Coordinates of C-alpha atoms in Angstrom, one line a residue:
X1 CA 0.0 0.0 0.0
X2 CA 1.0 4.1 -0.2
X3 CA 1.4 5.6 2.7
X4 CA 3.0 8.8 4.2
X5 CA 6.6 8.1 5.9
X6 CA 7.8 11.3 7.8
X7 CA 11.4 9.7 8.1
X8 CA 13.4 10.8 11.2
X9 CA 11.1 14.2 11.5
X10 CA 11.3 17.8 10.8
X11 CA 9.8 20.1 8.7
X12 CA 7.0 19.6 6.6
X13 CA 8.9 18.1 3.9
X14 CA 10.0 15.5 5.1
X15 CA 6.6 13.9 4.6
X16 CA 7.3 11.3 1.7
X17 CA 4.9 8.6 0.1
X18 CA 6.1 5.3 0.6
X19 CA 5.0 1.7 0.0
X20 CA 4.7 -0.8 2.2
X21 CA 2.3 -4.1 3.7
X22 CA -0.7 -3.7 4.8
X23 CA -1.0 -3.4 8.1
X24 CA -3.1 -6.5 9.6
X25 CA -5.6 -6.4 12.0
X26 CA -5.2 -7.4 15.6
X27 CA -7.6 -8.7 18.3
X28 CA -10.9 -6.7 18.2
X29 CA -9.5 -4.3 14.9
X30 CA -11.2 -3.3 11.6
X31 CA -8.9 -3.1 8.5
X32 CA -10.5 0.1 6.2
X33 CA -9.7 1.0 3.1
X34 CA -9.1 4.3 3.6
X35 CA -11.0 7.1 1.5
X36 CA -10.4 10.1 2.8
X37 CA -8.0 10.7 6.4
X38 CA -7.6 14.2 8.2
X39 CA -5.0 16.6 8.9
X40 CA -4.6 17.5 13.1
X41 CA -2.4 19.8 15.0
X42 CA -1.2 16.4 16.9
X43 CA 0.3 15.0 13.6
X44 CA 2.1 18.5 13.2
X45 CA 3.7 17.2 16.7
X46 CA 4.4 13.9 15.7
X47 CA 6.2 14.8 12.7
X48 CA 8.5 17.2 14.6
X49 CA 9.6 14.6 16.9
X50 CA 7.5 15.8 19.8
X51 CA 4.5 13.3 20.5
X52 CA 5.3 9.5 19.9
X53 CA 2.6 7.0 19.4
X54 CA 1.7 5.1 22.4
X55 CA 2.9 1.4 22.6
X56 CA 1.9 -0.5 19.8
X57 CA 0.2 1.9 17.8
X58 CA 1.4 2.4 14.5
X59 CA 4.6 4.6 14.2
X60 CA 3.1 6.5 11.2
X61 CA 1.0 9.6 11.3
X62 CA -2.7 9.9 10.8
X63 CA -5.5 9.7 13.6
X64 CA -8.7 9.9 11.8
X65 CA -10.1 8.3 9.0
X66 CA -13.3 7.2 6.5
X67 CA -13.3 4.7 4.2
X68 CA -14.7 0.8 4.2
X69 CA -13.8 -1.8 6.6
X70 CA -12.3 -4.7 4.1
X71 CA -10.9 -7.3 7.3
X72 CA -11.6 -8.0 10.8
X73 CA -9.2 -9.3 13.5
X74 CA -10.4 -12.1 15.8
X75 CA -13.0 -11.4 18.3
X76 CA -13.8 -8.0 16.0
X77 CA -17.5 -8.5 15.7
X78 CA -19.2 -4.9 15.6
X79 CA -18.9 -4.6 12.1
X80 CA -19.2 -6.3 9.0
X81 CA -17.0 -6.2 5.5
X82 CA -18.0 -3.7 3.4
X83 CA -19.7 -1.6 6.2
X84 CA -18.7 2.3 5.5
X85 CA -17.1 3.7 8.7
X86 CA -15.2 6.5 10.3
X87 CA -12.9 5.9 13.3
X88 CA -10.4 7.1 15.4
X89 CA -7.3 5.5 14.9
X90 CA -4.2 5.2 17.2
X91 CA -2.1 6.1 14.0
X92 CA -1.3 4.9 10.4
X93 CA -4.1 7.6 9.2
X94 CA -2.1 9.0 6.1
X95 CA -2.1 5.6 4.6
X96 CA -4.1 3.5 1.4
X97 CA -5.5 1.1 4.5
X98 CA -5.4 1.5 8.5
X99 CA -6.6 -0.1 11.6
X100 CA -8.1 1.0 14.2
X101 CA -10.5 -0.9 17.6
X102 CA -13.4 -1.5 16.6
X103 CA -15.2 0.5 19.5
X104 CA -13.7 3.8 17.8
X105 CA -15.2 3.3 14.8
X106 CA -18.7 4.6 14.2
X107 CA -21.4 4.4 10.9
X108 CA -20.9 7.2 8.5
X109 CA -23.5 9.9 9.8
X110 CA -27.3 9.3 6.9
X111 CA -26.6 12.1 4.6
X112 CA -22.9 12.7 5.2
X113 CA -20.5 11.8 2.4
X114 CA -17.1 10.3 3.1
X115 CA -15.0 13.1 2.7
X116 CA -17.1 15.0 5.4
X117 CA -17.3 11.7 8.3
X118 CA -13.4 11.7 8.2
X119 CA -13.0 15.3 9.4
X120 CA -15.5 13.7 12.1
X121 CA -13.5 11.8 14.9
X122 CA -10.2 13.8 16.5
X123 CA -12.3 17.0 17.0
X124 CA -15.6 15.1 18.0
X125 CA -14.0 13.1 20.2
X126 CA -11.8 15.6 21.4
X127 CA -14.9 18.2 22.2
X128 CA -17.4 16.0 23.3
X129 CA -14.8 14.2 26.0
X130 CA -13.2 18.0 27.1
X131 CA -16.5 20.2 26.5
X132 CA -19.4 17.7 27.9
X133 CA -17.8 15.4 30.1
X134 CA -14.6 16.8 31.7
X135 CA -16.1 20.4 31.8
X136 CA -19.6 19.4 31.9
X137 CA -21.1 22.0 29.6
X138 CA -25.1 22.3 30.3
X139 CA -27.6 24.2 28.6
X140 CA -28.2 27.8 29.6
X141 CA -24.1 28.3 30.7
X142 CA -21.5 30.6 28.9
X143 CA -18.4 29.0 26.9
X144 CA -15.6 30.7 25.6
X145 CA -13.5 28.4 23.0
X146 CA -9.8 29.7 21.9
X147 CA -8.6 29.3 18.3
X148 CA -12.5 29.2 17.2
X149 CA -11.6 29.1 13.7
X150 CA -9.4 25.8 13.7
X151 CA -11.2 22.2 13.7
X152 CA -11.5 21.5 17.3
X153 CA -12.9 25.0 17.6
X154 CA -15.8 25.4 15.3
X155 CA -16.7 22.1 16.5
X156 CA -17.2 23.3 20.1
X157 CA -18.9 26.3 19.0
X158 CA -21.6 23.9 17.0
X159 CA -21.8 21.4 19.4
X160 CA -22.1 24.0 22.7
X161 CA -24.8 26.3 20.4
X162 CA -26.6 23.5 19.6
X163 CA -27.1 22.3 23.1
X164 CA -28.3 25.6 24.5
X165 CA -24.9 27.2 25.7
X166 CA -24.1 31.0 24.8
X167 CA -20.5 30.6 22.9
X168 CA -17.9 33.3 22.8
X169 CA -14.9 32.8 21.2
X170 CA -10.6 34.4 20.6
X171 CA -10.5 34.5 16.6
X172 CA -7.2 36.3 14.7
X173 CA -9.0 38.0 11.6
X174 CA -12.3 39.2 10.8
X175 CA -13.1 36.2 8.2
X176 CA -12.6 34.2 10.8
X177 CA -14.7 36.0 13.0
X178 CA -17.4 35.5 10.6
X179 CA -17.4 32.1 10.4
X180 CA -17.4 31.7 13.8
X181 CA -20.6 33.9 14.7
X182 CA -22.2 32.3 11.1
X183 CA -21.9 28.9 12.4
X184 CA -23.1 29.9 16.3
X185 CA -20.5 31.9 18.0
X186 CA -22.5 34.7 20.3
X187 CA -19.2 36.8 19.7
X188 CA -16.3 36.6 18.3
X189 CA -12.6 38.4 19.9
X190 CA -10.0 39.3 17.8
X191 CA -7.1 38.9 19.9
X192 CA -4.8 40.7 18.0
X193 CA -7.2 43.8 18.6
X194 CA -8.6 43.3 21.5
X195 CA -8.0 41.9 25.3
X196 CA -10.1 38.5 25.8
X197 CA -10.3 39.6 29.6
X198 CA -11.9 42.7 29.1
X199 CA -14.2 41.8 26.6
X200 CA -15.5 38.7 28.4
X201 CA -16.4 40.8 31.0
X202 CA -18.2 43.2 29.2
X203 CA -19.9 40.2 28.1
X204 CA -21.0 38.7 30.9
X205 CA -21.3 42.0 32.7
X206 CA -18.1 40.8 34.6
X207 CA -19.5 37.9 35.7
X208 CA -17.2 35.8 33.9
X209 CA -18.1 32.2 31.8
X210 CA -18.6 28.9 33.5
X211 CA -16.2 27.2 31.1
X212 CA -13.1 27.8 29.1
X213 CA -11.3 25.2 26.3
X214 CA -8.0 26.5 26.1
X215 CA -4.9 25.1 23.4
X216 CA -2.7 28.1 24.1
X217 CA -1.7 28.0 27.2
X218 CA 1.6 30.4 28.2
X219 CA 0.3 33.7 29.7
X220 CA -3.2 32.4 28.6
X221 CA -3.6 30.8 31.8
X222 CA -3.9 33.2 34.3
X223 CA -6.1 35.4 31.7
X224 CA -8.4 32.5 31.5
X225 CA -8.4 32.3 35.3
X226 CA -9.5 35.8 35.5
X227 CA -12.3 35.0 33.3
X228 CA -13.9 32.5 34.8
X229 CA -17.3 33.0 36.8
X230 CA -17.6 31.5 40.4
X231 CA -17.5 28.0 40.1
X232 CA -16.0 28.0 36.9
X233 CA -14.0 25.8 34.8
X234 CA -11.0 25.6 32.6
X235 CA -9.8 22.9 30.7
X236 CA -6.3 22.4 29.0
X237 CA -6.0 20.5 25.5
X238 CA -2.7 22.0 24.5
X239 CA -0.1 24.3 24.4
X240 CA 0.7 26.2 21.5
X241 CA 2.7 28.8 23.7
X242 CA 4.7 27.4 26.9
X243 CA 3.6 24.8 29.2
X244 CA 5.3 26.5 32.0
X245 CA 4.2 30.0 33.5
X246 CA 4.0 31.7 36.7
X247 CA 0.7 32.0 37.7
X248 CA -1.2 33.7 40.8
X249 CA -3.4 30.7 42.2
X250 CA -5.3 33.3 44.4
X251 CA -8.4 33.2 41.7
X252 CA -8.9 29.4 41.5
X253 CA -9.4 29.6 45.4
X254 CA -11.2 32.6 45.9
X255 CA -13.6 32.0 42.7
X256 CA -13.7 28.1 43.7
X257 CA -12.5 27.3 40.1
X258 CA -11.6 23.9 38.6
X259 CA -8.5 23.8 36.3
X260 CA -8.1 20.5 34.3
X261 CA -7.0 18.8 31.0
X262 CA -6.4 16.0 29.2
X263 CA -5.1 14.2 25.8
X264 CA -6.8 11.7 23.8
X265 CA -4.4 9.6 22.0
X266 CA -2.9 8.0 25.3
X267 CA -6.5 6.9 26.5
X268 CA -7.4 3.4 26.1
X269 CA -9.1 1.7 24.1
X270 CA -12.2 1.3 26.7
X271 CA -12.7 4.8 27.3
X272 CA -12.3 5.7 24.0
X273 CA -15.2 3.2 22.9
X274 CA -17.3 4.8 25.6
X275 CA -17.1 8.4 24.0
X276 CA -17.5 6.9 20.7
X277 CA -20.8 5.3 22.3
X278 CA -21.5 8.7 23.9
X279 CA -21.0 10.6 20.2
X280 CA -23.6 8.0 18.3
X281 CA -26.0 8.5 21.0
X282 CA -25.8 12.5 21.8
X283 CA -24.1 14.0 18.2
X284 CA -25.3 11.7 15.6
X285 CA -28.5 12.6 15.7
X286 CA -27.2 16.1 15.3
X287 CA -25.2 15.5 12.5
X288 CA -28.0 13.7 10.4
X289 CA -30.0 16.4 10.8
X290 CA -27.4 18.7 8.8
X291 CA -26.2 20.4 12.0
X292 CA -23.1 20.5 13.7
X293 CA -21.2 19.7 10.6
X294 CA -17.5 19.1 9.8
X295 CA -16.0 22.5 8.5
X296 CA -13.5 21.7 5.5
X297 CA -11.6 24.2 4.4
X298 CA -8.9 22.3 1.9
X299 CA -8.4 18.8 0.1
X300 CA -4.9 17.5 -0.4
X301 CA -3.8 14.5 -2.1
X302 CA -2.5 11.9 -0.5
X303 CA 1.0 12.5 -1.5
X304 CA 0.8 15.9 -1.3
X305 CA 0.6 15.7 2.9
X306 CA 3.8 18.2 2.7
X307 CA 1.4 21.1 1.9
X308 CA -1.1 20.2 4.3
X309 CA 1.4 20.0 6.9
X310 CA 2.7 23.7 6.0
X311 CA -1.3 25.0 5.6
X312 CA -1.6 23.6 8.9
X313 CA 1.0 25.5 10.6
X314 CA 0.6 28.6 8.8
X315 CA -2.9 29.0 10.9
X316 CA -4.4 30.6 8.0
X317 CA -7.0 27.9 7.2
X318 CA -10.3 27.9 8.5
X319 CA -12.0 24.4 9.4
X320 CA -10.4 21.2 8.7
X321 CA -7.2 19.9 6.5
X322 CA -8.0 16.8 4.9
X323 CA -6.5 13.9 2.6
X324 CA -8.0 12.4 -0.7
X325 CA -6.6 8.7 -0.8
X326 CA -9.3 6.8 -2.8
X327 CA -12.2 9.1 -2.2
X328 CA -15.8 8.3 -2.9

């Protein structure tokens, strides 16, 4: 099969297509042909060096995918041959066929097409885990989402909007701002105009939001702490600035905030089933009703990953990256 080989790492170009075997299912796995596989920040990561795949995973890069499941390992007995899926894998994504556990694959959504249930599973996933469970989003609170223009951001704005939260949101343009607020954003921030703190505040008239998803991080954190209404919540996905700051704690005591995080690669299997379960039950629905949808910005080819990789950092897209392997 072709797949994408990102050698010892670096810059975007070191992303190759290569040949290789097809990878063969284990215990409880599906084999999919893949059709179309998307582009996250994490594979940025892995490429540079900086997040390995857990053990036994493959070592190549790709997390989500659609396609058709052509194989099943032993014990595998959620799906047939020839069912159409999406899933979650644990890598090998940027590749002609991948595995993935069979509990993180789910039906393509009635009415979606292939292209648009692959730029379905790392931000659903991601959201619905972070958003609903860890920071336990209800109907009738205030959210404010960072970076509400990349993947994992428009989907918490759809997904928060359409289950009655007020959504504000840290955007760097005014296209993006649009977006944002045409796809259920209350307001949109430009942060390179305006100070997130202050407007929140005006906002909320200073009452601050019960939840914040952050992926910044760095001198993000004590701003988000001062945003926060009593009670409130902050969760950590990711840090495109440092990991490491000095912060005054005085806030999360006095406001009796909550400050947590997590990743979703290193999770197991089990608890990844479960939000899978959690997504057909709660967002499928949604999404065959032609709301919360996918926003893709670009197609690539699957050997032209290089350019996706370099659209990806440049932060200029809007939506989701994707690959075209076999399409359909």
């Amino acid at each position: 099969m072709r797949y994408i080989d990102h050698g010892a790492g670096g810059a975007p170009e070191v992303l190759r297509a290569a040949e290789g075997p097809l990878p063969a299912p284990g215990p409880g796995e599906v084999l999919i042909r893949v059709a179309y596989a998307g582009v996250n920040r994490p594979d940025v990561i892995q490429r540079q060096g900086k997040y390995p795949p857990p053990p036994g995973a493959s070592p190549f890069i790709g997390l989500e995918v659609a396609g058709e499941v052509v194989a099943l390992g032993d014990g595998a007995s959620k799906w047939r041959i020839g069912d159409k899926v999406c899933a979650l894998t644990n890598g090998g994504g940027y590749a002609e066929y991948a595995v993935a556990p069979e509990g993180q694959a789910l039906p393509v959504p009635k009415g979606l097409s292939l292209l648009q249930a692959a730029a379905i599973p790392e931000n659903y996933f991601t959201v619905w885990t972070n958003v609903f469970e860890r920071g336990r989003l209800a109907a009738g609170e205030t959210f404010l989402v960072h970076g509400g223009s990349s993947g994992i951001g428009l989907t918490a704005i759809q997904l928060a909007a359409a289950r009655g939260a007020t959504v504000y949101t840290t955007v760097g343009n005014a296209q993006k701002a649009k977006v944002c607020l045409d796809v259920g954003a209350s307001a949109a921030i430009n942060y390179r105009e305006q100070d997130f703190v202050e407007e929140i505040g005006r906002l909320t008239d200073k009452k601050g939001v019960d939840l914040i998803l952050d992926m910044v991080g760095g001198d993000y954190i004590g701003r988000n702490l001062k945003s926060l209404a009593l009670d409130g919540r902050l969760v950590q996905i990711a840090f495109l600035q440092a990991p490491r700051v000095e912060v005054d704690w005085t806030t999360l005591m006095t406001r009796r905030l909550t400050f947590t995080g997590s990743t979703l690669r290193p999770r197991s299997a089990a608890d990844k089933a479960a939000i899978a379960d959690a997504l057909r039950a709660q967002v499928w629905p949604l999404l065959e009703q032609g709301r919360a949808l996918p926003v893709i910005h670009k197609v690539y080819p699957l050997a032209e990953a290089a350019a996706a990789h370099a659209l990806m950092e440049s932060s200029t897209h809007i939506g989701k990256i994707m690959l075209e392997v076999a399409g359909g």
